[in-house]
Amino acid sequence: VDFRPRLDAGYDLAVEATDAREYPAPTSRAGFSQKALRVDYDELFFSAEARAWRATKLVDAESVTPRWATLVVEGRRQYGDDDAGSVGGPLALRARYPRDAVEAAVAACDEAADRYINWMTNPAEASWMRTRLIFARDSQVRQAV
């Protein structure tokens, strides 16, 4: 299950795996922009409720690091850094369920689809510039994955 951030918010899966989820203080323009995006995304998509939902999906399953979540997007950079950021976000989920837990695996996929459809049918407003940046990054992510 993959809920990719649409822009490079500087998510670090190692930081996201900790309870505190404390990122270092930003020291550059890019760092401040990424922090602002993380705040926006945490409010809109990656809320405490969404993170708790993800955690419940791993209770009866083996967590596996999603290979695609650590891929780095190549091409045009959003902030002028070395790359355009990694593909994965805080809700990246790859789990192996036991063979007798097919219903739990199906329920996880159904709930993920419902969450995504809700986001798409109730979208937040985005500026023209942000929409253009999202389109450019989506194109790069498609090539990386």
mmCIF file of N, CA and C in Angstrom:
data_model
loop_
_atom_site.group_PDB
_atom_site.id
_atom_site.type_symbol
_atom_site.label_atom_id
_atom_site.label_comp_id
_atom_site.label_asym_id
_atom_site.label_seq_id
_atom_site.Cartn_x
_atom_site.Cartn_y
_atom_site.Cartn_z
ATOM 1 N N VAL A 1 0.866 -1.171 0.000
ATOM 2 C CA VAL A 1 0.000 0.000 0.000
ATOM 3 C C VAL A 1 0.901 1.218 0.000
ATOM 4 N N ASP A 2 0.607 2.130 -0.872
ATOM 5 C CA ASP A 2 1.503 3.267 -1.029
ATOM 6 C C ASP A 2 0.706 4.552 -1.137
ATOM 7 N N PHE A 3 0.958 5.475 -0.232
ATOM 8 C CA PHE A 3 0.400 6.825 -0.307
ATOM 9 C C PHE A 3 1.590 7.751 -0.465
ATOM 10 N N ARG A 4 1.957 8.022 -1.696
ATOM 11 C CA ARG A 4 3.156 8.823 -1.957
ATOM 12 C C ARG A 4 2.884 10.310 -1.758
ATOM 13 N N PRO A 5 3.831 11.004 -1.116
ATOM 14 C CA PRO A 5 3.709 12.466 -1.074
ATOM 15 C C PRO A 5 3.835 13.007 -2.497
ATOM 16 N N ARG A 6 2.988 13.951 -2.852
ATOM 17 C CA ARG A 6 2.981 14.458 -4.213
ATOM 18 C C ARG A 6 4.138 15.409 -4.477
ATOM 19 N N LEU A 7 4.706 16.006 -3.433
ATOM 20 C CA LEU A 7 5.873 16.869 -3.567
ATOM 21 C C LEU A 7 6.946 16.383 -2.608
ATOM 22 N N ASP A 8 8.174 16.802 -2.821
ATOM 23 C CA ASP A 8 9.297 16.392 -1.982
ATOM 24 C C ASP A 8 9.221 17.117 -0.637
ATOM 25 N N ALA A 9 8.660 16.428 0.343
ATOM 26 C CA ALA A 9 8.528 17.002 1.681
ATOM 27 C C ALA A 9 9.698 16.606 2.575
ATOM 28 N N GLY A 10 10.684 15.936 2.017
ATOM 29 C CA GLY A 10 11.860 15.577 2.786
ATOM 30 C C GLY A 10 11.599 14.512 3.835
ATOM 31 N N TYR A 11 10.632 13.628 3.579
ATOM 32 C CA TYR A 11 10.359 12.569 4.551
ATOM 33 C C TYR A 11 11.551 11.630 4.642
ATOM 34 N N ASP A 12 11.900 11.270 5.854
ATOM 35 C CA ASP A 12 12.975 10.328 6.134
ATOM 36 C C ASP A 12 12.332 9.147 6.846
ATOM 37 N N LEU A 13 12.328 7.975 6.209
ATOM 38 C CA LEU A 13 11.631 6.828 6.782
ATOM 39 C C LEU A 13 12.226 6.398 8.119
ATOM 40 N N ALA A 14 13.524 6.647 8.330
ATOM 41 C CA ALA A 14 14.142 6.323 9.624
ATOM 42 C C ALA A 14 13.577 7.231 10.721
ATOM 43 N N VAL A 15 13.397 8.504 10.421
ATOM 44 C CA VAL A 15 12.808 9.433 11.401
ATOM 45 C C VAL A 15 11.342 9.081 11.612
ATOM 46 N N GLU A 16 10.648 8.742 10.550
ATOM 47 C CA GLU A 16 9.228 8.401 10.644
ATOM 48 C C GLU A 16 8.998 7.142 11.475
ATOM 49 N N ALA A 17 9.995 6.276 11.552
ATOM 50 C CA ALA A 17 9.853 5.031 12.315
ATOM 51 C C ALA A 17 9.958 5.255 13.824
ATOM 52 N N THR A 18 10.403 6.422 14.245
ATOM 53 C CA THR A 18 10.520 6.712 15.678
ATOM 54 C C THR A 18 9.208 7.298 16.199
ATOM 55 N N ASP A 19 8.982 7.172 17.503
ATOM 56 C CA ASP A 19 7.765 7.716 18.106
ATOM 57 C C ASP A 19 7.733 9.240 18.045
ATOM 58 N N ALA A 20 8.875 9.877 18.246
ATOM 59 C CA ALA A 20 8.931 11.342 18.305
ATOM 60 C C ALA A 20 8.817 11.979 16.926
ATOM 61 N N ARG A 21 9.314 11.307 15.886
ATOM 62 C CA ARG A 21 9.322 11.832 14.517
ATOM 63 C C ARG A 21 9.869 13.255 14.469
ATOM 64 N N GLU A 22 10.988 13.482 15.131
ATOM 65 C CA GLU A 22 11.585 14.815 15.166
ATOM 66 C C GLU A 22 12.673 14.933 14.110
ATOM 67 N N TYR A 23 12.459 15.868 13.201
ATOM 68 C CA TYR A 23 13.427 16.152 12.151
ATOM 69 C C TYR A 23 14.395 17.216 12.643
ATOM 70 N N PRO A 24 15.619 17.240 12.123
ATOM 71 C CA PRO A 24 16.548 18.313 12.486
ATOM 72 C C PRO A 24 15.980 19.669 12.069
ATOM 73 N N ALA A 25 16.366 20.709 12.767
ATOM 74 C CA ALA A 25 15.903 22.057 12.418
ATOM 75 C C ALA A 25 16.381 22.399 11.011
ATOM 76 N N PRO A 26 15.511 23.005 10.202
ATOM 77 C CA PRO A 26 15.922 23.352 8.835
ATOM 78 C C PRO A 26 17.015 24.411 8.836
ATOM 79 N N THR A 27 17.938 24.270 7.887
ATOM 80 C CA THR A 27 19.053 25.225 7.782
ATOM 81 C C THR A 27 19.154 25.839 6.394
ATOM 82 N N SER A 28 18.198 25.507 5.525
ATOM 83 C CA SER A 28 18.238 26.035 4.157
ATOM 84 C C SER A 28 16.827 26.372 3.709
ATOM 85 N N ARG A 29 16.742 27.049 2.592
ATOM 86 C CA ARG A 29 15.433 27.376 2.018
ATOM 87 C C ARG A 29 14.658 26.092 1.728
ATOM 88 N N ALA A 30 15.357 25.118 1.165
ATOM 89 C CA ALA A 30 14.718 23.832 0.865
ATOM 90 C C ALA A 30 14.207 23.173 2.140
ATOM 91 N N GLY A 31 15.006 23.207 3.195
ATOM 92 C CA GLY A 31 14.611 22.605 4.460
ATOM 93 C C GLY A 31 13.357 23.239 5.038
ATOM 94 N N PHE A 32 13.254 24.565 4.960
ATOM 95 C CA PHE A 32 12.066 25.259 5.457
ATOM 96 C C PHE A 32 10.846 24.922 4.599
ATOM 97 N N SER A 33 11.030 24.839 3.289
ATOM 98 C CA SER A 33 9.927 24.488 2.392
ATOM 99 C C SER A 33 9.442 23.068 2.660
ATOM 100 N N GLN A 34 10.384 22.149 2.855
ATOM 101 C CA GLN A 34 10.010 20.765 3.125
ATOM 102 C C GLN A 34 9.300 20.640 4.464
ATOM 103 N N LYS A 35 9.758 21.376 5.455
ATOM 104 C CA LYS A 35 9.085 21.344 6.755
ATOM 105 C C LYS A 35 7.648 21.843 6.619
ATOM 106 N N ALA A 36 7.454 22.930 5.874
ATOM 107 C CA ALA A 36 6.105 23.462 5.665
ATOM 108 C C ALA A 36 5.225 22.442 4.942
ATOM 109 N N LEU A 37 5.784 21.742 3.957
ATOM 110 C CA LEU A 37 5.028 20.701 3.263
ATOM 111 C C LEU A 37 4.653 19.567 4.203
ATOM 112 N N ARG A 38 5.603 19.154 5.068
ATOM 113 C CA ARG A 38 5.291 18.085 6.024
ATOM 114 C C ARG A 38 4.146 18.500 6.942
ATOM 115 N N VAL A 39 4.142 19.741 7.386
ATOM 116 C CA VAL A 39 3.056 20.228 8.240
ATOM 117 C C VAL A 39 1.733 20.151 7.478
ATOM 118 N N ASP A 40 1.723 20.633 6.235
ATOM 119 C CA ASP A 40 0.508 20.570 5.415
ATOM 120 C C ASP A 40 0.063 19.128 5.200
ATOM 121 N N TYR A 41 0.989 18.272 4.811
ATOM 122 C CA TYR A 41 0.642 16.879 4.530
ATOM 123 C C TYR A 41 0.189 16.146 5.788
ATOM 124 N N ASP A 42 0.810 16.441 6.924
ATOM 125 C CA ASP A 42 0.389 15.795 8.167
ATOM 126 C C ASP A 42 -1.048 16.176 8.521
ATOM 127 N N GLU A 43 -1.427 17.385 8.207
ATOM 128 C CA GLU A 43 -2.792 17.831 8.482
ATOM 129 C C GLU A 43 -3.780 17.226 7.489
ATOM 130 N N LEU A 44 -3.406 17.191 6.216
ATOM 131 C CA LEU A 44 -4.328 16.750 5.171
ATOM 132 C C LEU A 44 -4.389 15.234 4.989
ATOM 133 N N PHE A 45 -3.243 14.563 5.059
ATOM 134 C CA PHE A 45 -3.195 13.151 4.683
ATOM 135 C C PHE A 45 -2.587 12.232 5.740
ATOM 136 N N PHE A 46 -1.472 12.630 6.316
ATOM 137 C CA PHE A 46 -0.702 11.734 7.187
ATOM 138 C C PHE A 46 -0.936 12.072 8.656
ATOM 139 N N SER A 47 -2.196 12.209 9.017
ATOM 140 C CA SER A 47 -2.595 12.603 10.369
ATOM 141 C C SER A 47 -2.267 11.502 11.384
ATOM 142 N N ALA A 48 -2.445 11.827 12.640
ATOM 143 C CA ALA A 48 -2.233 10.828 13.694
ATOM 144 C C ALA A 48 -3.183 9.649 13.487
ATOM 145 N N GLU A 49 -4.406 9.933 13.052
ATOM 146 C CA GLU A 49 -5.377 8.860 12.797
ATOM 147 C C GLU A 49 -4.905 7.964 11.656
ATOM 148 N N ALA A 50 -4.370 8.564 10.587
ATOM 149 C CA ALA A 50 -3.877 7.784 9.445
ATOM 150 C C ALA A 50 -2.666 6.935 9.852
ATOM 151 N N ARG A 51 -1.798 7.512 10.654
ATOM 152 C CA ARG A 51 -0.625 6.764 11.121
ATOM 153 C C ARG A 51 -1.039 5.616 12.050
ATOM 154 N N ALA A 52 -2.063 5.861 12.873
ATOM 155 C CA ALA A 52 -2.574 4.795 13.748
ATOM 156 C C ALA A 52 -3.199 3.681 12.904
ATOM 157 N N TRP A 53 -3.906 4.055 11.836
ATOM 158 C CA TRP A 53 -4.487 3.055 10.929
ATOM 159 C C TRP A 53 -3.373 2.175 10.361
ATOM 160 N N ARG A 54 -2.289 2.806 9.906
ATOM 161 C CA ARG A 54 -1.159 2.052 9.357
ATOM 162 C C ARG A 54 -0.602 1.087 10.389
ATOM 163 N N ALA A 55 -0.444 1.550 11.615
ATOM 164 C CA ALA A 55 0.106 0.705 12.681
ATOM 165 C C ALA A 55 -0.791 -0.511 12.949
ATOM 166 N N THR A 56 -2.114 -0.326 12.886
ATOM 167 C CA THR A 56 -3.010 -1.459 13.139
ATOM 168 C C THR A 56 -2.901 -2.517 12.051
ATOM 169 N N LYS A 57 -2.515 -2.115 10.850
ATOM 170 C CA LYS A 57 -2.378 -3.080 9.757
ATOM 171 C C LYS A 57 -1.162 -3.979 9.954
ATOM 172 N N LEU A 58 -0.245 -3.572 10.823
ATOM 173 C CA LEU A 58 0.969 -4.354 11.059
ATOM 174 C C LEU A 58 0.890 -5.224 12.302
ATOM 175 N N VAL A 59 -0.221 -5.158 13.035
ATOM 176 C CA VAL A 59 -0.334 -5.910 14.283
ATOM 177 C C VAL A 59 -0.204 -7.411 14.043
ATOM 178 N N ASP A 60 -0.913 -7.932 13.055
ATOM 179 C CA ASP A 60 -0.905 -9.374 12.778
ATOM 180 C C ASP A 60 -0.128 -9.718 11.511
ATOM 181 N N ALA A 61 0.794 -8.833 11.137
ATOM 182 C CA ALA A 61 1.548 -9.065 9.903
ATOM 183 C C ALA A 61 3.023 -8.759 10.136
ATOM 184 N N GLU A 62 3.837 -9.273 9.250
ATOM 185 C CA GLU A 62 5.266 -8.986 9.289
ATOM 186 C C GLU A 62 5.521 -7.750 8.435
ATOM 187 N N SER A 63 6.137 -6.751 9.025
ATOM 188 C CA SER A 63 6.456 -5.527 8.292
ATOM 189 C C SER A 63 7.688 -5.765 7.437
ATOM 190 N N VAL A 64 7.604 -5.354 6.191
ATOM 191 C CA VAL A 64 8.709 -5.488 5.250
ATOM 192 C C VAL A 64 8.984 -4.100 4.685
ATOM 193 N N THR A 65 10.252 -3.700 4.675
ATOM 194 C CA THR A 65 10.585 -2.389 4.122
ATOM 195 C C THR A 65 10.266 -2.370 2.638
ATOM 196 N N PRO A 66 9.424 -1.430 2.233
ATOM 197 C CA PRO A 66 9.104 -1.355 0.801
ATOM 198 C C PRO A 66 10.289 -0.817 0.005
ATOM 199 N N ARG A 67 10.786 -1.600 -0.937
ATOM 200 C CA ARG A 67 11.929 -1.184 -1.741
ATOM 201 C C ARG A 67 11.644 0.110 -2.484
ATOM 202 N N TRP A 68 10.453 0.239 -3.005
ATOM 203 C CA TRP A 68 10.106 1.423 -3.791
ATOM 204 C C TRP A 68 10.078 2.690 -2.948
ATOM 205 N N ALA A 69 9.873 2.586 -1.653
ATOM 206 C CA ALA A 69 9.760 3.775 -0.805
ATOM 207 C C ALA A 69 11.087 4.506 -0.664
ATOM 208 N N THR A 70 12.194 3.795 -0.869
ATOM 209 C CA THR A 70 13.505 4.422 -0.712
ATOM 210 C C THR A 70 14.115 4.871 -2.040
ATOM 211 N N LEU A 71 13.410 4.618 -3.150
ATOM 212 C CA LEU A 71 13.918 5.063 -4.447
ATOM 213 C C LEU A 71 14.016 6.587 -4.458
ATOM 214 N N VAL A 72 15.047 7.085 -5.089
ATOM 215 C CA VAL A 72 15.247 8.525 -5.195
ATOM 216 C C VAL A 72 14.806 8.975 -6.579
ATOM 217 N N VAL A 73 14.045 10.040 -6.626
ATOM 218 C CA VAL A 73 13.539 10.578 -7.887
ATOM 219 C C VAL A 73 14.656 11.362 -8.559
ATOM 220 N N GLU A 74 14.928 11.019 -9.792
ATOM 221 C CA GLU A 74 15.962 11.699 -10.565
ATOM 222 C C GLU A 74 15.322 12.745 -11.475
ATOM 223 N N GLY A 75 16.106 13.618 -11.988
ATOM 224 C CA GLY A 75 15.601 14.614 -12.924
ATOM 225 C C GLY A 75 15.537 15.988 -12.279
ATOM 226 N N ARG A 76 14.596 16.801 -12.747
ATOM 227 C CA ARG A 76 14.470 18.171 -12.252
ATOM 228 C C ARG A 76 14.264 18.160 -10.734
ATOM 229 N N ARG A 77 15.015 18.985 -10.066
ATOM 230 C CA ARG A 77 14.959 19.033 -8.611
ATOM 231 C C ARG A 77 13.984 20.123 -8.178
ATOM 232 N N GLN A 78 13.237 19.816 -7.151
ATOM 233 C CA GLN A 78 12.250 20.764 -6.653
ATOM 234 C C GLN A 78 12.913 21.940 -5.949
ATOM 235 N N TYR A 79 14.029 21.699 -5.277
ATOM 236 C CA TYR A 79 14.653 22.740 -4.466
ATOM 237 C C TYR A 79 16.097 23.038 -4.830
ATOM 238 N N GLY A 80 16.645 22.395 -5.831
ATOM 239 C CA GLY A 80 18.034 22.631 -6.182
ATOM 240 C C GLY A 80 18.993 21.768 -5.389
ATOM 241 N N ASP A 81 18.490 20.751 -4.700
ATOM 242 C CA ASP A 81 19.352 19.819 -3.971
ATOM 243 C C ASP A 81 19.977 18.833 -4.956
ATOM 244 N N ASP A 82 20.576 17.779 -4.421
ATOM 245 C CA ASP A 82 21.205 16.780 -5.270
ATOM 246 C C ASP A 82 20.203 15.932 -6.049
ATOM 247 N N ASP A 83 19.004 15.769 -5.514
ATOM 248 C CA ASP A 83 17.988 14.958 -6.174
ATOM 249 C C ASP A 83 16.616 15.542 -5.854
ATOM 250 N N ALA A 84 15.580 14.885 -6.322
ATOM 251 C CA ALA A 84 14.215 15.376 -6.112
ATOM 252 C C ALA A 84 13.521 14.651 -4.968
ATOM 253 N N GLY A 85 14.279 13.996 -4.109
ATOM 254 C CA GLY A 85 13.693 13.354 -2.927
ATOM 255 C C GLY A 85 13.311 11.905 -3.157
ATOM 256 N N SER A 86 13.034 11.226 -2.065
ATOM 257 C CA SER A 86 12.641 9.813 -2.163
ATOM 258 C C SER A 86 11.157 9.709 -2.478
ATOM 259 N N VAL A 87 10.770 8.546 -2.939
ATOM 260 C CA VAL A 87 9.401 8.302 -3.383
ATOM 261 C C VAL A 87 8.461 8.095 -2.201
ATOM 262 N N GLY A 88 8.907 7.391 -1.176
ATOM 263 C CA GLY A 88 8.025 6.977 -0.090
ATOM 264 C C GLY A 88 7.675 8.065 0.894
ATOM 265 N N GLY A 89 6.596 7.822 1.609
ATOM 266 C CA GLY A 89 6.141 8.738 2.644
ATOM 267 C C GLY A 89 5.839 7.983 3.928
ATOM 268 N N PRO A 90 5.262 8.668 4.900
ATOM 269 C CA PRO A 90 5.059 8.068 6.212
ATOM 270 C C PRO A 90 4.029 6.943 6.255
ATOM 271 N N LEU A 91 3.185 6.805 5.257
ATOM 272 C CA LEU A 91 2.212 5.712 5.265
ATOM 273 C C LEU A 91 2.627 4.555 4.366
ATOM 274 N N ALA A 92 3.863 4.570 3.871
ATOM 275 C CA ALA A 92 4.340 3.454 3.054
ATOM 276 C C ALA A 92 4.193 2.170 3.862
ATOM 277 N N LEU A 93 3.541 1.199 3.279
ATOM 278 C CA LEU A 93 3.214 -0.018 4.019
ATOM 279 C C LEU A 93 3.399 -1.234 3.122
ATOM 280 N N ARG A 94 4.212 -2.128 3.588
ATOM 281 C CA ARG A 94 4.346 -3.429 2.937
ATOM 282 C C ARG A 94 4.312 -4.451 4.053
ATOM 283 N N ALA A 95 3.360 -5.339 4.008
ATOM 284 C CA ALA A 95 3.177 -6.303 5.088
ATOM 285 C C ALA A 95 2.938 -7.688 4.520
ATOM 286 N N ARG A 96 3.461 -8.676 5.218
ATOM 287 C CA ARG A 96 3.212 -10.076 4.857
ATOM 288 C C ARG A 96 2.274 -10.653 5.907
ATOM 289 N N TYR A 97 1.110 -11.041 5.458
ATOM 290 C CA TYR A 97 0.133 -11.647 6.361
ATOM 291 C C TYR A 97 0.255 -13.165 6.286
ATOM 292 N N PRO A 98 -0.034 -13.847 7.383
ATOM 293 C CA PRO A 98 -0.034 -15.316 7.333
ATOM 294 C C PRO A 98 -1.097 -15.810 6.345
ATOM 295 N N ARG A 99 -0.920 -17.011 5.850
ATOM 296 C CA ARG A 99 -1.858 -17.558 4.852
ATOM 297 C C ARG A 99 -3.289 -17.631 5.376
ATOM 298 N N ASP A 100 -3.445 -17.775 6.671
ATOM 299 C CA ASP A 100 -4.800 -17.881 7.231
ATOM 300 C C ASP A 100 -5.411 -16.507 7.542
ATOM 301 N N ALA A 101 -4.747 -15.431 7.136
ATOM 302 C CA ALA A 101 -5.251 -14.076 7.404
ATOM 303 C C ALA A 101 -5.561 -13.330 6.106
ATOM 304 N N VAL A 102 -6.102 -14.050 5.148
ATOM 305 C CA VAL A 102 -6.431 -13.447 3.862
ATOM 306 C C VAL A 102 -7.428 -12.304 4.050
ATOM 307 N N GLU A 103 -8.394 -12.490 4.950
ATOM 308 C CA GLU A 103 -9.402 -11.459 5.177
ATOM 309 C C GLU A 103 -8.769 -10.165 5.685
ATOM 310 N N ALA A 104 -7.770 -10.272 6.533
ATOM 311 C CA ALA A 104 -7.089 -9.080 7.054
ATOM 312 C C ALA A 104 -6.342 -8.349 5.944
ATOM 313 N N ALA A 105 -5.710 -9.096 5.054
ATOM 314 C CA ALA A 105 -4.986 -8.478 3.933
ATOM 315 C C ALA A 105 -5.961 -7.778 2.987
ATOM 316 N N VAL A 106 -7.074 -8.433 2.706
ATOM 317 C CA VAL A 106 -8.085 -7.830 1.828
ATOM 318 C C VAL A 106 -8.674 -6.584 2.485
ATOM 319 N N ALA A 107 -8.934 -6.654 3.778
ATOM 320 C CA ALA A 107 -9.485 -5.496 4.494
ATOM 321 C C ALA A 107 -8.505 -4.324 4.460
ATOM 322 N N ALA A 108 -7.217 -4.596 4.602
ATOM 323 C CA ALA A 108 -6.213 -3.527 4.552
ATOM 324 C C ALA A 108 -6.238 -2.832 3.193
ATOM 325 N N CYS A 109 -6.341 -3.603 2.121
ATOM 326 C CA CYS A 109 -6.406 -3.021 0.775
ATOM 327 C C CYS A 109 -7.695 -2.235 0.579
ATOM 328 N N ASP A 110 -8.824 -2.777 1.057
ATOM 329 C CA ASP A 110 -10.110 -2.075 0.940
ATOM 330 C C ASP A 110 -10.083 -0.749 1.690
ATOM 331 N N GLU A 111 -9.563 -0.768 2.907
ATOM 332 C CA GLU A 111 -9.509 0.450 3.718
ATOM 333 C C GLU A 111 -8.571 1.481 3.090
ATOM 334 N N ALA A 112 -7.464 1.008 2.537
ATOM 335 C CA ALA A 112 -6.531 1.918 1.870
ATOM 336 C C ALA A 112 -7.199 2.559 0.658
ATOM 337 N N ALA A 113 -7.926 1.769 -0.108
ATOM 338 C CA ALA A 113 -8.628 2.316 -1.276
ATOM 339 C C ALA A 113 -9.678 3.337 -0.844
ATOM 340 N N ASP A 114 -10.412 3.038 0.222
ATOM 341 C CA ASP A 114 -11.415 3.984 0.724
ATOM 342 C C ASP A 114 -10.762 5.295 1.167
ATOM 343 N N ARG A 115 -9.628 5.203 1.836
ATOM 344 C CA ARG A 115 -8.907 6.394 2.290
ATOM 345 C C ARG A 115 -8.475 7.235 1.084
ATOM 346 N N TYR A 116 -7.921 6.587 0.074
ATOM 347 C CA TYR A 116 -7.468 7.292 -1.122
ATOM 348 C C TYR A 116 -8.647 7.952 -1.858
ATOM 349 N N ILE A 117 -9.725 7.215 -2.019
ATOM 350 C CA ILE A 117 -10.897 7.761 -2.710
ATOM 351 C C ILE A 117 -11.446 8.964 -1.960
ATOM 352 N N ASN A 118 -11.449 8.910 -0.636
ATOM 353 C CA ASN A 118 -11.907 10.054 0.155
ATOM 354 C C ASN A 118 -11.027 11.279 -0.098
ATOM 355 N N TRP A 119 -9.714 11.076 -0.161
ATOM 356 C CA TRP A 119 -8.807 12.194 -0.440
ATOM 357 C C TRP A 119 -9.081 12.778 -1.820
ATOM 358 N N MET A 120 -9.320 11.920 -2.798
ATOM 359 C CA MET A 120 -9.504 12.386 -4.168
ATOM 360 C C MET A 120 -10.868 13.049 -4.384
ATOM 361 N N THR A 121 -11.875 12.624 -3.638
ATOM 362 C CA THR A 121 -13.203 13.215 -3.809
ATOM 363 C C THR A 121 -13.400 14.455 -2.943
ATOM 364 N N ASN A 122 -12.505 14.693 -2.002
ATOM 365 C CA ASN A 122 -12.559 15.889 -1.156
ATOM 366 C C ASN A 122 -11.195 16.579 -1.167
ATOM 367 N N PRO A 123 -10.751 17.037 -2.340
ATOM 368 C CA PRO A 123 -9.383 17.560 -2.428
ATOM 369 C C PRO A 123 -9.224 18.924 -1.765
ATOM 370 N N ALA A 124 -8.018 19.172 -1.291
ATOM 371 C CA ALA A 124 -7.667 20.488 -0.761
ATOM 372 C C ALA A 124 -7.305 21.386 -1.942
ATOM 373 N N GLU A 125 -7.547 22.665 -1.787
ATOM 374 C CA GLU A 125 -7.186 23.618 -2.831
ATOM 375 C C GLU A 125 -5.664 23.679 -2.962
ATOM 376 N N ALA A 126 -5.202 23.815 -4.187
ATOM 377 C CA ALA A 126 -3.766 23.965 -4.436
ATOM 378 C C ALA A 126 -3.563 25.112 -5.421
ATOM 379 N N SER A 127 -2.526 25.875 -5.206
ATOM 380 C CA SER A 127 -2.227 26.993 -6.106
ATOM 381 C C SER A 127 -1.804 26.455 -7.475
ATOM 382 N N TRP A 128 -1.820 27.340 -8.463
ATOM 383 C CA TRP A 128 -1.391 26.947 -9.800
ATOM 384 C C TRP A 128 0.044 26.437 -9.762
ATOM 385 N N MET A 129 0.906 27.136 -9.035
ATOM 386 C CA MET A 129 2.321 26.746 -8.981
ATOM 387 C C MET A 129 2.482 25.380 -8.323
ATOM 388 N N ARG A 130 1.791 25.150 -7.226
ATOM 389 C CA ARG A 130 1.907 23.849 -6.557
ATOM 390 C C ARG A 130 1.374 22.748 -7.460
ATOM 391 N N THR A 131 0.287 23.014 -8.170
ATOM 392 C CA THR A 131 -0.256 22.023 -9.094
ATOM 393 C C THR A 131 0.765 21.689 -10.180
ATOM 394 N N ARG A 132 1.458 22.678 -10.688
ATOM 395 C CA ARG A 132 2.488 22.461 -11.714
ATOM 396 C C ARG A 132 3.654 21.644 -11.154
ATOM 397 N N LEU A 133 4.072 21.952 -9.930
ATOM 398 C CA LEU A 133 5.153 21.186 -9.295
ATOM 399 C C LEU A 133 4.736 19.731 -9.075
ATOM 400 N N ILE A 134 3.482 19.528 -8.678
ATOM 401 C CA ILE A 134 2.975 18.169 -8.464
ATOM 402 C C ILE A 134 3.006 17.388 -9.774
ATOM 403 N N PHE A 135 2.548 18.010 -10.855
ATOM 404 C CA PHE A 135 2.556 17.335 -12.151
ATOM 405 C C PHE A 135 3.977 16.927 -12.543
ATOM 406 N N ALA A 136 4.925 17.843 -12.390
ATOM 407 C CA ALA A 136 6.314 17.548 -12.753
ATOM 408 C C ALA A 136 6.866 16.403 -11.916
ATOM 409 N N ARG A 137 6.608 16.419 -10.610
ATOM 410 C CA ARG A 137 7.128 15.357 -9.746
ATOM 411 C C ARG A 137 6.448 14.020 -10.044
ATOM 412 N N ASP A 138 5.131 14.028 -10.283
ATOM 413 C CA ASP A 138 4.439 12.787 -10.633
ATOM 414 C C ASP A 138 5.084 12.135 -11.853
ATOM 415 N N SER A 139 5.443 12.942 -12.828
ATOM 416 C CA SER A 139 6.093 12.412 -14.028
ATOM 417 C C SER A 139 7.435 11.778 -13.692
ATOM 418 N N GLN A 140 8.191 12.406 -12.811
ATOM 419 C CA GLN A 140 9.497 11.861 -12.405
ATOM 420 C C GLN A 140 9.337 10.575 -11.602
ATOM 421 N N VAL A 141 8.341 10.540 -10.714
ATOM 422 C CA VAL A 141 8.121 9.349 -9.890
ATOM 423 C C VAL A 141 7.744 8.168 -10.769
ATOM 424 N N ARG A 142 6.909 8.393 -11.790
ATOM 425 C CA ARG A 142 6.536 7.318 -12.701
ATOM 426 C C ARG A 142 7.763 6.696 -13.349
ATOM 427 N N GLN A 143 8.762 7.510 -13.677
ATOM 428 C CA GLN A 143 9.984 6.992 -14.274
ATOM 429 C C GLN A 143 10.826 6.233 -13.258
ATOM 430 N N ALA A 144 10.805 6.660 -11.998
ATOM 431 C CA ALA A 144 11.642 6.026 -10.977
ATOM 432 C C ALA A 144 11.102 4.679 -10.540
ATOM 433 N N VAL A 145 9.805 4.547 -10.557
ATOM 434 C CA VAL A 145 9.174 3.328 -10.018
ATOM 435 C C VAL A 145 8.894 2.357 -11.070
#
